[in-house]
Amino acid sequence: MQMLSKKILNKLNRIYKPMSVILDAEVLDNSDKYNFSCFSVFDHRLTNEEAEHQILFHQQALEDGGTPQSKRYYEYHDQFLNFYLDLYNQTTVYGVCGMFSGKYPSGVEFDNIEEYKWHVLASIREQIFLRIVLPDFCSVIEGNFDLTHLLYTLKSKPKEYQHIATIIKSHEMF
């Protein structure tokens, strides 16, 4: 894994001008420049009881060495993994994780698909919350809790938003 140099980040900023803003967590969450949505393997917002049964129970089963009941959790897990691998194969992806310092975030350029897969798996498993930057889609995807990830896309780029939404749906996510 290589840290993104200032030169690469400047290039990303030229690819789509507000990239430096998109990488600022506070601005990203509070700006009216972005379409914000969540996507998940679940077709509705889970109640506490559903979340406990669908997610927490299966995570515990995984920690206990796996049980037949954990099979569904693995299926959810694989849906996300396949989605992220599809993105890697379709477009340029950059990762941002950890704390942000000043103007330049701690970005990474993945050396190969295995390195990317390792980071994505850690994000799906909530060990880190990886932020995937997709310059071609003018989008950022952020890992999150409970098999629900966040999508930010520039409002001024509706075609790109539709493209990424189509990919999400093709992986049977909502």
Coordinates of C-alpha atoms in Angstrom, one line a residue:
M1 CA 0.0 0.0 0.0
Q2 CA 1.3 3.4 -0.9
M3 CA 0.4 6.7 0.6
L4 CA -1.1 9.0 -1.9
S5 CA 1.3 11.8 -2.6
K6 CA 0.3 15.4 -2.8
K7 CA 0.8 15.2 -6.5
I8 CA -1.7 12.4 -6.9
L9 CA -4.2 14.2 -4.6
N10 CA -3.8 17.4 -6.7
K11 CA -4.5 15.3 -9.8
L12 CA -7.7 13.9 -8.1
N13 CA -8.7 17.5 -7.2
R14 CA -8.4 18.4 -10.9
I15 CA -10.4 15.2 -12.0
Y16 CA -13.3 16.6 -10.0
K17 CA -12.7 19.9 -8.3
P18 CA -14.3 19.3 -4.9
M19 CA -12.4 16.1 -4.1
S20 CA -10.6 17.9 -1.3
V21 CA -14.0 18.8 0.1
I22 CA -15.4 15.3 -0.4
L23 CA -12.5 14.0 1.7
D24 CA -13.3 16.3 4.6
A25 CA -15.6 14.2 6.9
E26 CA -17.4 17.2 8.5
V27 CA -18.1 19.0 5.2
L28 CA -19.1 15.7 3.5
D29 CA -21.7 15.1 6.2
N30 CA -23.0 18.7 6.3
S31 CA -23.0 19.8 2.7
D32 CA -25.9 20.3 0.3
K33 CA -23.6 19.6 -2.6
Y34 CA -23.9 15.8 -2.2
N35 CA -26.6 13.2 -2.6
F36 CA -26.4 11.1 0.5
S37 CA -27.8 7.7 0.8
C38 CA -27.3 4.4 2.6
F39 CA -27.2 1.1 1.0
S40 CA -27.5 -2.3 2.6
V41 CA -28.3 -6.0 2.1
F42 CA -31.6 -5.2 4.0
D43 CA -34.6 -3.9 2.2
H44 CA -35.8 -1.8 5.1
R45 CA -34.4 -0.1 8.2
L46 CA -34.1 -2.9 10.8
T47 CA -35.7 -2.6 14.2
N48 CA -33.5 -3.3 17.2
E49 CA -34.8 -6.8 17.5
E50 CA -34.2 -7.5 13.8
A51 CA -30.7 -6.1 14.0
E52 CA -29.9 -8.2 17.0
H53 CA -31.2 -11.4 15.2
Q54 CA -29.8 -10.6 11.7
I55 CA -26.4 -9.1 12.6
L56 CA -25.4 -9.3 16.2
F57 CA -26.4 -12.9 16.6
H58 CA -24.4 -14.0 13.5
Q59 CA -21.3 -11.9 14.4
Q60 CA -21.3 -13.7 17.8
A61 CA -21.6 -17.1 16.0
L62 CA -18.6 -16.2 13.9
E63 CA -16.6 -15.4 17.0
D64 CA -17.6 -18.7 18.5
G65 CA -16.2 -20.6 15.6
G66 CA -19.2 -20.5 13.3
T67 CA -22.5 -22.2 13.4
P68 CA -25.1 -23.1 10.8
Q69 CA -27.0 -19.9 11.8
S70 CA -24.0 -17.8 10.7
K71 CA -24.4 -18.9 7.1
R72 CA -26.7 -15.9 6.3
Y73 CA -24.3 -13.5 7.8
Y74 CA -21.6 -14.9 5.4
E75 CA -24.0 -14.4 2.5
Y76 CA -24.5 -10.7 3.5
H77 CA -20.8 -10.3 3.9
D78 CA -20.1 -11.8 0.5
Q79 CA -22.6 -9.5 -1.2
F80 CA -20.7 -6.5 0.0
L81 CA -17.3 -8.1 -0.9
N82 CA -18.5 -8.9 -4.4
F83 CA -19.8 -5.4 -4.8
Y84 CA -16.5 -3.8 -3.8
L85 CA -14.5 -6.2 -6.0
D86 CA -16.7 -5.3 -8.9
L87 CA -16.0 -1.6 -8.3
Y88 CA -12.2 -2.4 -8.3
N89 CA -12.6 -4.1 -11.6
Q90 CA -14.7 -1.4 -13.2
T91 CA -13.0 1.8 -12.2
T92 CA -10.1 3.5 -10.3
V93 CA -10.5 3.2 -6.5
Y94 CA -8.6 5.0 -3.8
G95 CA -8.9 4.4 -0.1
V96 CA -8.9 6.8 2.8
C97 CA -8.8 5.5 6.3
G98 CA -7.7 6.8 9.7
M99 CA -7.6 10.4 10.8
F100 CA -7.6 13.4 8.5
S101 CA -4.7 15.8 8.9
G102 CA -4.8 19.2 7.5
K103 CA -5.5 19.6 3.8
Y104 CA -4.3 16.1 2.7
P105 CA -6.0 13.0 4.2
S106 CA -4.2 9.7 4.8
G107 CA -5.1 8.3 1.4
V108 CA -3.9 5.0 0.0
E109 CA -3.5 3.7 -3.5
F110 CA -3.9 -0.1 -3.6
D111 CA -1.0 -2.0 -5.1
N112 CA -3.1 -5.0 -6.0
I113 CA -6.6 -6.5 -5.6
E114 CA -5.5 -8.6 -2.6
E115 CA -4.4 -5.5 -0.7
Y116 CA -7.7 -3.8 -1.6
K117 CA -9.7 -6.9 -0.6
W118 CA -7.9 -7.0 2.8
H119 CA -8.9 -3.4 3.5
V120 CA -12.5 -3.9 2.2
L121 CA -12.9 -7.0 4.4
A122 CA -11.7 -5.1 7.4
S123 CA -14.3 -2.4 6.7
I124 CA -17.2 -4.8 6.2
R125 CA -16.2 -6.5 9.5
E126 CA -16.2 -3.0 11.2
Q127 CA -12.5 -3.3 12.1
I128 CA -11.8 0.0 10.2
F129 CA -14.2 2.3 8.3
L130 CA -12.7 2.6 4.9
R131 CA -13.7 5.4 2.7
I132 CA -13.5 4.4 -1.0
V133 CA -13.1 7.3 -3.3
L134 CA -14.4 6.8 -6.9
P135 CA -13.3 9.7 -9.0
D136 CA -15.0 8.4 -12.2
F137 CA -18.3 8.2 -10.3
C138 CA -17.7 11.5 -8.4
S139 CA -18.6 9.4 -5.3
V140 CA -17.3 8.3 -2.0
I141 CA -18.5 5.2 -0.2
E142 CA -17.9 4.9 3.5
G143 CA -18.0 1.8 5.6
N144 CA -20.4 1.8 8.5
F145 CA -22.0 -0.3 11.1
D146 CA -24.5 -3.1 10.7
L147 CA -24.0 -4.0 7.1
T148 CA -25.1 -0.6 5.9
H149 CA -22.6 1.6 4.1
L150 CA -22.9 5.3 3.1
L151 CA -22.8 6.8 -0.4
Y152 CA -22.0 10.4 -1.2
T153 CA -22.2 11.6 -4.8
L154 CA -22.1 15.1 -6.2
K155 CA -25.6 16.4 -6.9
S156 CA -24.2 18.1 -10.0
K157 CA -23.4 14.6 -11.4
P158 CA -26.7 12.7 -11.6
K159 CA -25.5 10.4 -14.4
E160 CA -22.7 9.2 -12.1
Y161 CA -25.1 8.7 -9.3
Q162 CA -27.4 6.6 -11.4
H163 CA -24.4 4.5 -12.6
I164 CA -23.3 3.6 -9.1
A165 CA -26.9 3.1 -8.0
T166 CA -27.3 0.6 -10.8
I167 CA -24.2 -1.3 -9.7
I168 CA -25.5 -1.4 -6.1
K169 CA -28.8 -2.8 -7.3
S170 CA -27.1 -5.4 -9.5
H171 CA -25.6 -6.8 -6.3
E172 CA -29.1 -7.2 -4.8
M173 CA -28.5 -4.4 -2.3
F174 CA -31.0 -1.7 -1.4

